[in-house]
Every structure is written in C-alpha cells, then in structure tokens.
JSON list of C-alpha atoms in Angstrom, two decimals:
[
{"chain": "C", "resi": 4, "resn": "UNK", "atom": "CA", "xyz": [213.15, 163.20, -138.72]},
{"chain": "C", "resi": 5, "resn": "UNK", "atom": "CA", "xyz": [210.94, 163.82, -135.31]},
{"chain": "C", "resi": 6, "resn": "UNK", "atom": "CA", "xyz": [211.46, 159.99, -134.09]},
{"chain": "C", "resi": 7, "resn": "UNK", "atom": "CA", "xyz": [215.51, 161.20, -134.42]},
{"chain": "C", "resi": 8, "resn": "UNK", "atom": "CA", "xyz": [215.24, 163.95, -132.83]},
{"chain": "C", "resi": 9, "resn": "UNK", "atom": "CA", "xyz": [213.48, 162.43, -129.99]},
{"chain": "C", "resi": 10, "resn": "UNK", "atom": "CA", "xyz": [216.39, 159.35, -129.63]},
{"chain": "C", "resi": 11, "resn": "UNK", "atom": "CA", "xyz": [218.75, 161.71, -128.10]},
{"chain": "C", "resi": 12, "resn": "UNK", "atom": "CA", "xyz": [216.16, 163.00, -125.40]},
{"chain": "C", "resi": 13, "resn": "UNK", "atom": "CA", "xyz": [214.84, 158.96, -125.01]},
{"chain": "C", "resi": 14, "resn": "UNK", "atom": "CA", "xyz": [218.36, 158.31, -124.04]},
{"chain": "C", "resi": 15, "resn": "UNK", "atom": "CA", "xyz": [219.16, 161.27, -121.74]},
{"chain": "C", "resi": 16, "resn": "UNK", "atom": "CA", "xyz": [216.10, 160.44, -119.70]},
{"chain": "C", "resi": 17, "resn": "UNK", "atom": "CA", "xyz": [217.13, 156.46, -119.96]},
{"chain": "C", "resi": 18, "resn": "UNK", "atom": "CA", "xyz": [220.55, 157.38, -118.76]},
{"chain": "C", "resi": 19, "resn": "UNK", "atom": "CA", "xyz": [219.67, 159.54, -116.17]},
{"chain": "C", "resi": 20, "resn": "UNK", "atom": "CA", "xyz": [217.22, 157.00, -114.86]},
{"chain": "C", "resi": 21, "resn": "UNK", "atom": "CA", "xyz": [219.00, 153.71, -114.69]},
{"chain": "C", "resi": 22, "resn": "UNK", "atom": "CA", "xyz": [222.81, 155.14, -114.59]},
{"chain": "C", "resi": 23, "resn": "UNK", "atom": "CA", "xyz": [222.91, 155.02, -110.92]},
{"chain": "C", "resi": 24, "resn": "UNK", "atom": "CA", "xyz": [222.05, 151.23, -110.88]},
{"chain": "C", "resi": 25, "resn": "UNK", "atom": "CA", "xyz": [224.21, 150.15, -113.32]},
{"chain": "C", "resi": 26, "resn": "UNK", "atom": "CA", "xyz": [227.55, 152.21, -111.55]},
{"chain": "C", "resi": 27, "resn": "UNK", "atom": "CA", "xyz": [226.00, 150.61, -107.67]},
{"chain": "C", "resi": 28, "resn": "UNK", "atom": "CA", "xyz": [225.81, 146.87, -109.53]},
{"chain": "C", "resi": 29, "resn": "UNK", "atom": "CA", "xyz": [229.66, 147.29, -111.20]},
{"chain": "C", "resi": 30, "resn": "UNK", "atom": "CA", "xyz": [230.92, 148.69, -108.25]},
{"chain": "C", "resi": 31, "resn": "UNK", "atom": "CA", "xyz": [229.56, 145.75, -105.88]},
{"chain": "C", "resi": 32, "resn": "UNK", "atom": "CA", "xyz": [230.93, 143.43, -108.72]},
{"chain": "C", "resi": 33, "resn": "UNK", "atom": "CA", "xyz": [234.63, 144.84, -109.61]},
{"chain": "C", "resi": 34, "resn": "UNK", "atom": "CA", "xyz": [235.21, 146.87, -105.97]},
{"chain": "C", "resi": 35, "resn": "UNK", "atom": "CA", "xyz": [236.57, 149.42, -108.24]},
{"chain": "C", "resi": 36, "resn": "UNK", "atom": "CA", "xyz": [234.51, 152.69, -108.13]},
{"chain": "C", "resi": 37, "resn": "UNK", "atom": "CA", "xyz": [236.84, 154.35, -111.28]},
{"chain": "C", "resi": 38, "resn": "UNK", "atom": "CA", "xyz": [235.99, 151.39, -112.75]},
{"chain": "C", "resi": 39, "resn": "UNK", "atom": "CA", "xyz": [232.31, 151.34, -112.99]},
{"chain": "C", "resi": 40, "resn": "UNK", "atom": "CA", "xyz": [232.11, 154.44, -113.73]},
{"chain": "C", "resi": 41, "resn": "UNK", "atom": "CA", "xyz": [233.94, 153.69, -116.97]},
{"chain": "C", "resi": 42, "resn": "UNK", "atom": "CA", "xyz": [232.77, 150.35, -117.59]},
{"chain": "C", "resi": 43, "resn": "UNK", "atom": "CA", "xyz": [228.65, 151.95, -116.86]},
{"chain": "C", "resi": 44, "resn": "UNK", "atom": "CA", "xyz": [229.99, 154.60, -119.40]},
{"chain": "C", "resi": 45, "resn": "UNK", "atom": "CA", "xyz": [230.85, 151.39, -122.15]},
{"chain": "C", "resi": 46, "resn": "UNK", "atom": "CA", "xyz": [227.20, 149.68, -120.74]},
{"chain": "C", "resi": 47, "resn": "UNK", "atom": "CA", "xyz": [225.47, 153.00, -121.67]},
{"chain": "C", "resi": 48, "resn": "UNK", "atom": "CA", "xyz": [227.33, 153.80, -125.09]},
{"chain": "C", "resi": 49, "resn": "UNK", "atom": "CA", "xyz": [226.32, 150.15, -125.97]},
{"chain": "C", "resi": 50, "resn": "UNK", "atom": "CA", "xyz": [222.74, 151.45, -125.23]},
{"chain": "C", "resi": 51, "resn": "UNK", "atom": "CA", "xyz": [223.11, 154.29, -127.22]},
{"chain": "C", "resi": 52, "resn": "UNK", "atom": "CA", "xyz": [224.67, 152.47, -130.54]},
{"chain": "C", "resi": 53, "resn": "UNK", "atom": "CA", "xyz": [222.56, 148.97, -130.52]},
{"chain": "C", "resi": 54, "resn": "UNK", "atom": "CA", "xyz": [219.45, 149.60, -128.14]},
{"chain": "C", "resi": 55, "resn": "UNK", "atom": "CA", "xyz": [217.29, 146.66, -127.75]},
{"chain": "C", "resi": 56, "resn": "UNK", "atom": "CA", "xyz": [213.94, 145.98, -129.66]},
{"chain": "C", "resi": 57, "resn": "UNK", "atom": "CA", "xyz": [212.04, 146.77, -126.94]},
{"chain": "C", "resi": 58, "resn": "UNK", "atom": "CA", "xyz": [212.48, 149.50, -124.98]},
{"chain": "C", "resi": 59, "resn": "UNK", "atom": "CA", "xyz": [210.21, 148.14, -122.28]},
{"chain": "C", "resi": 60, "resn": "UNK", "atom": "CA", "xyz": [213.06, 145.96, -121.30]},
{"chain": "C", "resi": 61, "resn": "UNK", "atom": "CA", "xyz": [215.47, 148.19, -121.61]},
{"chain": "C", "resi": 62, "resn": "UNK", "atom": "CA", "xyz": [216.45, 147.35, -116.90]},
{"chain": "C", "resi": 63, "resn": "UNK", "atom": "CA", "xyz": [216.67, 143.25, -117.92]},
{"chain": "C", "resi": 64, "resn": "UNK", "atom": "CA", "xyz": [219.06, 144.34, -121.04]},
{"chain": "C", "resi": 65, "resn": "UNK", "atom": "CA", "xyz": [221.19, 147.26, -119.17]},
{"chain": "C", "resi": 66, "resn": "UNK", "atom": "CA", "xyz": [221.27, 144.25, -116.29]},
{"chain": "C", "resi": 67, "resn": "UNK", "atom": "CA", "xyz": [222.61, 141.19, -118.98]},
{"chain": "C", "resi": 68, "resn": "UNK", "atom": "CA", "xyz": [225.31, 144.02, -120.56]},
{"chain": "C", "resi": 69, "resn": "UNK", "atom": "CA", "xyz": [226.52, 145.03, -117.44]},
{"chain": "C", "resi": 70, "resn": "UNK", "atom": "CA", "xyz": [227.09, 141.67, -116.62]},
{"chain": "C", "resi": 71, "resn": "UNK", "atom": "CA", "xyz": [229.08, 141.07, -119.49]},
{"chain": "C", "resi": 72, "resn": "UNK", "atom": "CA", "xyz": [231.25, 144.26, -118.90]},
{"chain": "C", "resi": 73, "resn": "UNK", "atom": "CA", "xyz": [231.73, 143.96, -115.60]},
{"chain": "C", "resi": 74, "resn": "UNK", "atom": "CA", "xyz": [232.72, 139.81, -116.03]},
{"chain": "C", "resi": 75, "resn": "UNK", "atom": "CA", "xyz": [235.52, 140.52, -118.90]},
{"chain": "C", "resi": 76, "resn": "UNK", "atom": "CA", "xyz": [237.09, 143.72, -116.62]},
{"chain": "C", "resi": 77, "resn": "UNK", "atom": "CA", "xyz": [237.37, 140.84, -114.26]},
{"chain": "C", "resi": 78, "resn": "UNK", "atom": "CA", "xyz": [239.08, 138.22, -116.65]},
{"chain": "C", "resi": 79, "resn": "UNK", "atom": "CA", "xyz": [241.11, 140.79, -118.31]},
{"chain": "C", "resi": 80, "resn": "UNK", "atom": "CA", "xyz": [242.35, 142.50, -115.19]},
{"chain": "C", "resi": 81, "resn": "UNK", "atom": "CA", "xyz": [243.12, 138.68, -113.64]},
{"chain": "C", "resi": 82, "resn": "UNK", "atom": "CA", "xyz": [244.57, 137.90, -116.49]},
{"chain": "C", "resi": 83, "resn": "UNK", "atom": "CA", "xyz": [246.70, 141.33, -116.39]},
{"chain": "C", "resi": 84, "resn": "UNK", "atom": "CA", "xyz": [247.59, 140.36, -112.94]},
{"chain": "C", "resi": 85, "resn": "UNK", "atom": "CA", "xyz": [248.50, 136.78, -113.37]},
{"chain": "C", "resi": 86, "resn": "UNK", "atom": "CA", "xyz": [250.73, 137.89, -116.49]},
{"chain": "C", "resi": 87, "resn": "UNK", "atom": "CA", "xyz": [252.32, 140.34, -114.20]},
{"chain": "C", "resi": 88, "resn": "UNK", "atom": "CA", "xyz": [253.01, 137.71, -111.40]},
{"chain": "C", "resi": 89, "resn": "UNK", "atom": "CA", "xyz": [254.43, 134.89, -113.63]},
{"chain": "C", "resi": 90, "resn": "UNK", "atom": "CA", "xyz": [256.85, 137.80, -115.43]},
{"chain": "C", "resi": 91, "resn": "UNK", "atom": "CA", "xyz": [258.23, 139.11, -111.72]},
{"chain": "C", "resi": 92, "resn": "UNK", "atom": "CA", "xyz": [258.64, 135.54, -110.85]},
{"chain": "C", "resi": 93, "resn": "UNK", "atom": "CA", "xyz": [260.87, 134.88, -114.12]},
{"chain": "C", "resi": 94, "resn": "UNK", "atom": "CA", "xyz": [262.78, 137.82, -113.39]},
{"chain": "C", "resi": 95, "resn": "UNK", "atom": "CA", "xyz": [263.01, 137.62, -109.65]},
{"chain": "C", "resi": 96, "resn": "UNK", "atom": "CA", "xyz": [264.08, 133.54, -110.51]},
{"chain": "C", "resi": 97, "resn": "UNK", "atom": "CA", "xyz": [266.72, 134.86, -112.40]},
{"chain": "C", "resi": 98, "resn": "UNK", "atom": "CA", "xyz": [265.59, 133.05, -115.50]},
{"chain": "C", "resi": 99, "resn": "UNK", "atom": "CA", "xyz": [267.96, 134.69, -118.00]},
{"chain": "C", "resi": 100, "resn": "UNK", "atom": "CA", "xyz": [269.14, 131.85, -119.24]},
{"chain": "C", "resi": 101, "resn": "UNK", "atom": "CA", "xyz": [272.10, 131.30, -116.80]},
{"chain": "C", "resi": 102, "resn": "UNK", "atom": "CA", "xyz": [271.48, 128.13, -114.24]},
{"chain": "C", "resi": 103, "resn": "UNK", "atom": "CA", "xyz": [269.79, 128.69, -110.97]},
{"chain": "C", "resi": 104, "resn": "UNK", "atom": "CA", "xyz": [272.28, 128.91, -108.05]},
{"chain": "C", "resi": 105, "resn": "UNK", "atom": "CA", "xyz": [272.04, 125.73, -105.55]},
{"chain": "C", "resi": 106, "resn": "UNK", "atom": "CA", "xyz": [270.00, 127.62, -103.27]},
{"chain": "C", "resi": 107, "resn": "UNK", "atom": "CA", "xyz": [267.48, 128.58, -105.42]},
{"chain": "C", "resi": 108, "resn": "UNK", "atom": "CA", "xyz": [267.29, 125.03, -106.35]},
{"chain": "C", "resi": 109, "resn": "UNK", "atom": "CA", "xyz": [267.02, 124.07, -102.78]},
{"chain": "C", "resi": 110, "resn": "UNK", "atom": "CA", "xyz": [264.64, 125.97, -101.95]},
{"chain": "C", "resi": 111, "resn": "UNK", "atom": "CA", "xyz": [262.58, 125.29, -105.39]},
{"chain": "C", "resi": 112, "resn": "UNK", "atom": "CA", "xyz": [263.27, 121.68, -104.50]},
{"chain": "C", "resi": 113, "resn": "UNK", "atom": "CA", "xyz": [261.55, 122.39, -101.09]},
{"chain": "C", "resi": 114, "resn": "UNK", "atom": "CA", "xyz": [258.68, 124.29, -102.02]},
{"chain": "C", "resi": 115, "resn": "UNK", "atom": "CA", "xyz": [257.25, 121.27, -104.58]},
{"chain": "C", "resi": 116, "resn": "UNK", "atom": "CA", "xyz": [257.87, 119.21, -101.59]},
{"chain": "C", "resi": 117, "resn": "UNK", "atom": "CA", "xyz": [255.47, 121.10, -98.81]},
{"chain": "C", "resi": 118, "resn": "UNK", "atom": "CA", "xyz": [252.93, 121.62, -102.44]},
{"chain": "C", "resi": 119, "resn": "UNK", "atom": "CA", "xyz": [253.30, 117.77, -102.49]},
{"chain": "C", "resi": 120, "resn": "UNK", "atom": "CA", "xyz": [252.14, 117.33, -98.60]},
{"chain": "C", "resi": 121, "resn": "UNK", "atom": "CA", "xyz": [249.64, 119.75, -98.80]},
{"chain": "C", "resi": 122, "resn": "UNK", "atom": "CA", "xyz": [248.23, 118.41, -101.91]},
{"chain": "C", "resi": 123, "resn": "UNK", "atom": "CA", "xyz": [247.84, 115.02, -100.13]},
{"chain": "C", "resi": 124, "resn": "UNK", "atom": "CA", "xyz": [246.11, 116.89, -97.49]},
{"chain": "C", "resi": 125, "resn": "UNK", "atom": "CA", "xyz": [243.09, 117.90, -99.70]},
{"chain": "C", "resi": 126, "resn": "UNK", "atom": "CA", "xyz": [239.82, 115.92, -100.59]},
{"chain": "C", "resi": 127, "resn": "UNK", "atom": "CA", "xyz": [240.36, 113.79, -103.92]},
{"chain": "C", "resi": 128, "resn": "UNK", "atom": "CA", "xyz": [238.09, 116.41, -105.58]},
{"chain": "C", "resi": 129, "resn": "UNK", "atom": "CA", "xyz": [240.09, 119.42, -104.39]},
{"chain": "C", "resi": 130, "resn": "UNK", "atom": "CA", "xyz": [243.50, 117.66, -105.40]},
{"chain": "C", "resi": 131, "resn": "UNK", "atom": "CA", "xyz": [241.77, 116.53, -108.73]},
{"chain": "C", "resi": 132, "resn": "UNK", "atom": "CA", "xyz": [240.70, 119.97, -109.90]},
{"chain": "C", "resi": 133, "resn": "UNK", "atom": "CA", "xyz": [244.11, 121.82, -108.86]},
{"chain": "C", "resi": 134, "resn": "UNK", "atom": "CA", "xyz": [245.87, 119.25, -110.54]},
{"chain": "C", "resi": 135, "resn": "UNK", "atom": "CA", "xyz": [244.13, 119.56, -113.53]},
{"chain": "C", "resi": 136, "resn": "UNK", "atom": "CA", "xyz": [244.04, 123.35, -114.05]},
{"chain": "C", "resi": 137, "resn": "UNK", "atom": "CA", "xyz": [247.77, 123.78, -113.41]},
{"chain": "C", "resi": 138, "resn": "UNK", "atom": "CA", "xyz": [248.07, 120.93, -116.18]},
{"chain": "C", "resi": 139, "resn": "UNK", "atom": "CA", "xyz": [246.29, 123.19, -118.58]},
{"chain": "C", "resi": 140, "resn": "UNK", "atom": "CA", "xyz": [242.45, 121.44, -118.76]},
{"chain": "C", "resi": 141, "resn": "UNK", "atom": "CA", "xyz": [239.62, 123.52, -119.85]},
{"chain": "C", "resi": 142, "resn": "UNK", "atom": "CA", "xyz": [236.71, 123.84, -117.30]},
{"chain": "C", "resi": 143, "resn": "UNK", "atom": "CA", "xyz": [234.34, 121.69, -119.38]},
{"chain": "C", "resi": 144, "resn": "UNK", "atom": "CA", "xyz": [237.08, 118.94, -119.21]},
{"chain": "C", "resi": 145, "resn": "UNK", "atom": "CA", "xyz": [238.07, 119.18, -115.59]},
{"chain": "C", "resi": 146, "resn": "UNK", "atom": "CA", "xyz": [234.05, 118.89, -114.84]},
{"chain": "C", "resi": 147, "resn": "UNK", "atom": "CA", "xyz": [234.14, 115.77, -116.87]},
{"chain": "C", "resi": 148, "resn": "UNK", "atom": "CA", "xyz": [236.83, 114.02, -115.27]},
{"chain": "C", "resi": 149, "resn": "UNK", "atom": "CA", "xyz": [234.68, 115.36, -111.88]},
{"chain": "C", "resi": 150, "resn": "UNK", "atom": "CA", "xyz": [231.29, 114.64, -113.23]},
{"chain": "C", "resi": 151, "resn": "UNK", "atom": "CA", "xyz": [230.10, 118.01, -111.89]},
{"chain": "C", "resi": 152, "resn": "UNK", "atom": "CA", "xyz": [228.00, 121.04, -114.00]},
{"chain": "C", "resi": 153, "resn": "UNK", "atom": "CA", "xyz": [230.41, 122.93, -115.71]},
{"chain": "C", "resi": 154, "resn": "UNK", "atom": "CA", "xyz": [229.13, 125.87, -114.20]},
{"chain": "C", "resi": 155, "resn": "UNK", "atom": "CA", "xyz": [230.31, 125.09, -110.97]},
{"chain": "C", "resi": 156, "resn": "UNK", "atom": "CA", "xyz": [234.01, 124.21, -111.83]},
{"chain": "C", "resi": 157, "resn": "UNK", "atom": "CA", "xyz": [235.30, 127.87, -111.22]},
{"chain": "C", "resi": 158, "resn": "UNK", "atom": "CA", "xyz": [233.64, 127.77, -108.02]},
{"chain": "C", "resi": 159, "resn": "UNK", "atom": "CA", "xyz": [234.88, 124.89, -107.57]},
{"chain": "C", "resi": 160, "resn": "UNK", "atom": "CA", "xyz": [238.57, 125.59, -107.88]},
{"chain": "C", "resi": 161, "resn": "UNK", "atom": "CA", "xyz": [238.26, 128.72, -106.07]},
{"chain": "C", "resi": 162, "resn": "UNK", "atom": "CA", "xyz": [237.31, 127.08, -102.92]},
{"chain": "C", "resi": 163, "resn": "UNK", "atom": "CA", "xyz": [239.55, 124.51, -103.51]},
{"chain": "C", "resi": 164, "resn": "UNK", "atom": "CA", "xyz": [242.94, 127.18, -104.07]},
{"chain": "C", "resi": 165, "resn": "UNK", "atom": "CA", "xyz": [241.45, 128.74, -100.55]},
{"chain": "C", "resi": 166, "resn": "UNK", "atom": "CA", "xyz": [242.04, 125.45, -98.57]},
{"chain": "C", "resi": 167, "resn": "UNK", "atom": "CA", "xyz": [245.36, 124.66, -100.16]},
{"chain": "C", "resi": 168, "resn": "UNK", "atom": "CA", "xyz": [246.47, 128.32, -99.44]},
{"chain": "C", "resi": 169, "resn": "UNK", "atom": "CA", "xyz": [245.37, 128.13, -95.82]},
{"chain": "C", "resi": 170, "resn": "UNK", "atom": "CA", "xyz": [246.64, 124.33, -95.28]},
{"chain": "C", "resi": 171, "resn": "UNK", "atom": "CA", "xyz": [249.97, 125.49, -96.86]},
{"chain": "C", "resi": 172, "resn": "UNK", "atom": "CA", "xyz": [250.19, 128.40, -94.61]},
{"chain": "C", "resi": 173, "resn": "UNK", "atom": "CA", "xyz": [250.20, 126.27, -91.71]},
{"chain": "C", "resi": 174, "resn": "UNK", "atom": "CA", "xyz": [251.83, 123.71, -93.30]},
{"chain": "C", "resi": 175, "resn": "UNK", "atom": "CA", "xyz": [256.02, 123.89, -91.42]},
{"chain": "C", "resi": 176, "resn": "UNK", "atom": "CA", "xyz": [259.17, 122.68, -92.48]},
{"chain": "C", "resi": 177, "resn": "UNK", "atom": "CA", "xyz": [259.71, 119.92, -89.71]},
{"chain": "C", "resi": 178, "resn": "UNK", "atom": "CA", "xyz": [263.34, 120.97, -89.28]},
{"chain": "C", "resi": 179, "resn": "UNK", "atom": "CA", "xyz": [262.17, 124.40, -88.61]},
{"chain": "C", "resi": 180, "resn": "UNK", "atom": "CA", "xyz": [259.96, 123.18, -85.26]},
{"chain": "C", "resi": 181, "resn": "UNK", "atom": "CA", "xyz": [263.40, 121.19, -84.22]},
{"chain": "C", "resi": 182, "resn": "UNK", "atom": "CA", "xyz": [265.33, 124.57, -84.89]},
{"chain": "C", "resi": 183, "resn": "UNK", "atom": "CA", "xyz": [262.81, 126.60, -82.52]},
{"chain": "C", "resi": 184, "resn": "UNK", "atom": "CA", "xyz": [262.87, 123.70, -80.04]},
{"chain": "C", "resi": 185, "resn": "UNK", "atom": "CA", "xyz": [266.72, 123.70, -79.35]},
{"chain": "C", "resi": 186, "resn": "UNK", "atom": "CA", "xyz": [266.63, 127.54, -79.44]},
{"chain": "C", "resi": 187, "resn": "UNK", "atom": "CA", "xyz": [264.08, 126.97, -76.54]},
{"chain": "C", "resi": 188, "resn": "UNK", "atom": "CA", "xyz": [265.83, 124.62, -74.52]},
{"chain": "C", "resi": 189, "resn": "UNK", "atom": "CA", "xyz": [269.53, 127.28, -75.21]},
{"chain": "C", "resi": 190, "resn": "UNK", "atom": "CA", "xyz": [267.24, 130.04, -73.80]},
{"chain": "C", "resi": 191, "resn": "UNK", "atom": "CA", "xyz": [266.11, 127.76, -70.51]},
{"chain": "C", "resi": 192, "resn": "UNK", "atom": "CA", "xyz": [262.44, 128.56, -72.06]}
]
C-alpha cells in the first residue's frame, strides 16, 4: 500500500519535471500552443495509466509518445481540413445534382488544361508521384514505382506539390498576356 501511495507523488514530480519539454516539443511540431497543451495533457495521462518498465527512461518514452500525439493531431487535423476543402468545393461547384452551367465547364475545362502544362513542366519524378497520389496509390506503392525508401515519399510529394503550386502560379493564360498587351497599346503605354 506504501509503493501506491508513493505513484501519485512519483508522477507529480515526473510531471512537473518534464511537462515543460513535452508542451515546447508539441508546440514547435503542431504551431498550435492550445494544442500542446492538450495533446502534453493526453502524453502525460498516458504516463499516468501505462508508465513504462523503467522509469529511468521515462525522457526517451515521454519523447516516442509525444511523437505519436503530436503526428496523428497532424493527420487528423489535415485530414479535417482536406474534408472541409473538398465539401466547400462540392457546394461552391454547385454539385447538387443539376448540370454545371457552360461557364463553370469552361473554366473547369481550363483549369485541367494549365494542371496539364504545368505538370509537363515538372521533373519525371515530381510528375510521377503527383500523378500517383491523386490516383489513389499508397506511399509504399508510389515508392515502388519510384524505387525510393518509403520513408521519403511524403517528403517527397511535399516538395513536389510546392513546385507545381509555384510553377502554376506563374503559369498565364496566353490570351490573358494578348488581353493586357492591346489594353497597353489603347492606353499609348
């Protein structure tokens, strides 16, 4: 009944000792200070409920849990966010079963077109891996068709979503350089 007794005080002097690392390292890895707190509050009652064999290692096991935590917040809230997007794109598409007007079709119509030149743009690599991901490969198979580590493959894509977003934002409709062209000339500029 002592060694009980003396869990609780073991774990206040545990949690007032390594709380202030765990918060720092969530914060630095979600940029949400609310959040860490919470999620060092889940890394700590995790502590409390299952602590590890040896206590010893208790800074290597707070370190591996808080990784954890702090990775699913991340996939969850991306996931959360990417939900979100797709849903205000269906709604803001009109996609409520009647047929898209012939602008919207237009302009869907030019939008795969720039994707397409931009696309082309990219290294084989970069195309490769976009392609595959919006197709709906797994990471293992996308760094088989690459022959890369697995490991890398969300690194990978990252990267590879930054240079297609910054080639596509300088990527311009050719008829929209004509356009400011004659407005040019009109003005005497």
């Amino acid at each position: 009944m002592e060694e009980n007794a003396r869990i609780p005080e073991l774990f206040q002097r545990l949690f007032q000792q390594h709380y202030p690392g765990v918060a720092r390292k969530l914060y630095a890895l979600t940029g949400d200070y609310a959040a860490a707190e919470d999620l060092a509050q889940e890394v700590f009652l995790r502590l409390y409920r299952s602590p590890p064999d040896r206590l010893d290692a208790v800074g290597a096991w707070l370190h591996r849990v808080l990784t954890r935590i702090g990775y699913d917040y991340l996939r969850q809230r991306a996931s959360g966010k990417a939900l979100l997007d797709k849903e205000t794109a269906r709604v803001a598409s009109g996609s409520d079963g009647s047929a898209p007007s012939g602008e919207t079709e237009v302009i869907r119509e030019w939008e795969k077109d720039v994707v397409r030149r931009v696309l082309q743009k990219l290294s084989d690599r970069d195309r490769t891996a976009l392609v595959l991901r919006e197709e709906g490969y797994s990471y293992e198979e996308i760094a088989a068709r690459l022959e890369v580590n697995p490991k890398i493959v969300g690194t990978l894509l990252a990267r590879a979503e930054e240079r297609l977003k910054k080639k596509y934002g300088q990527e311009e409709d050719p008829s929209d350089e004509k356009r400011k062209q004659t407005d040019r000339r009109g003005t005497g500029l």
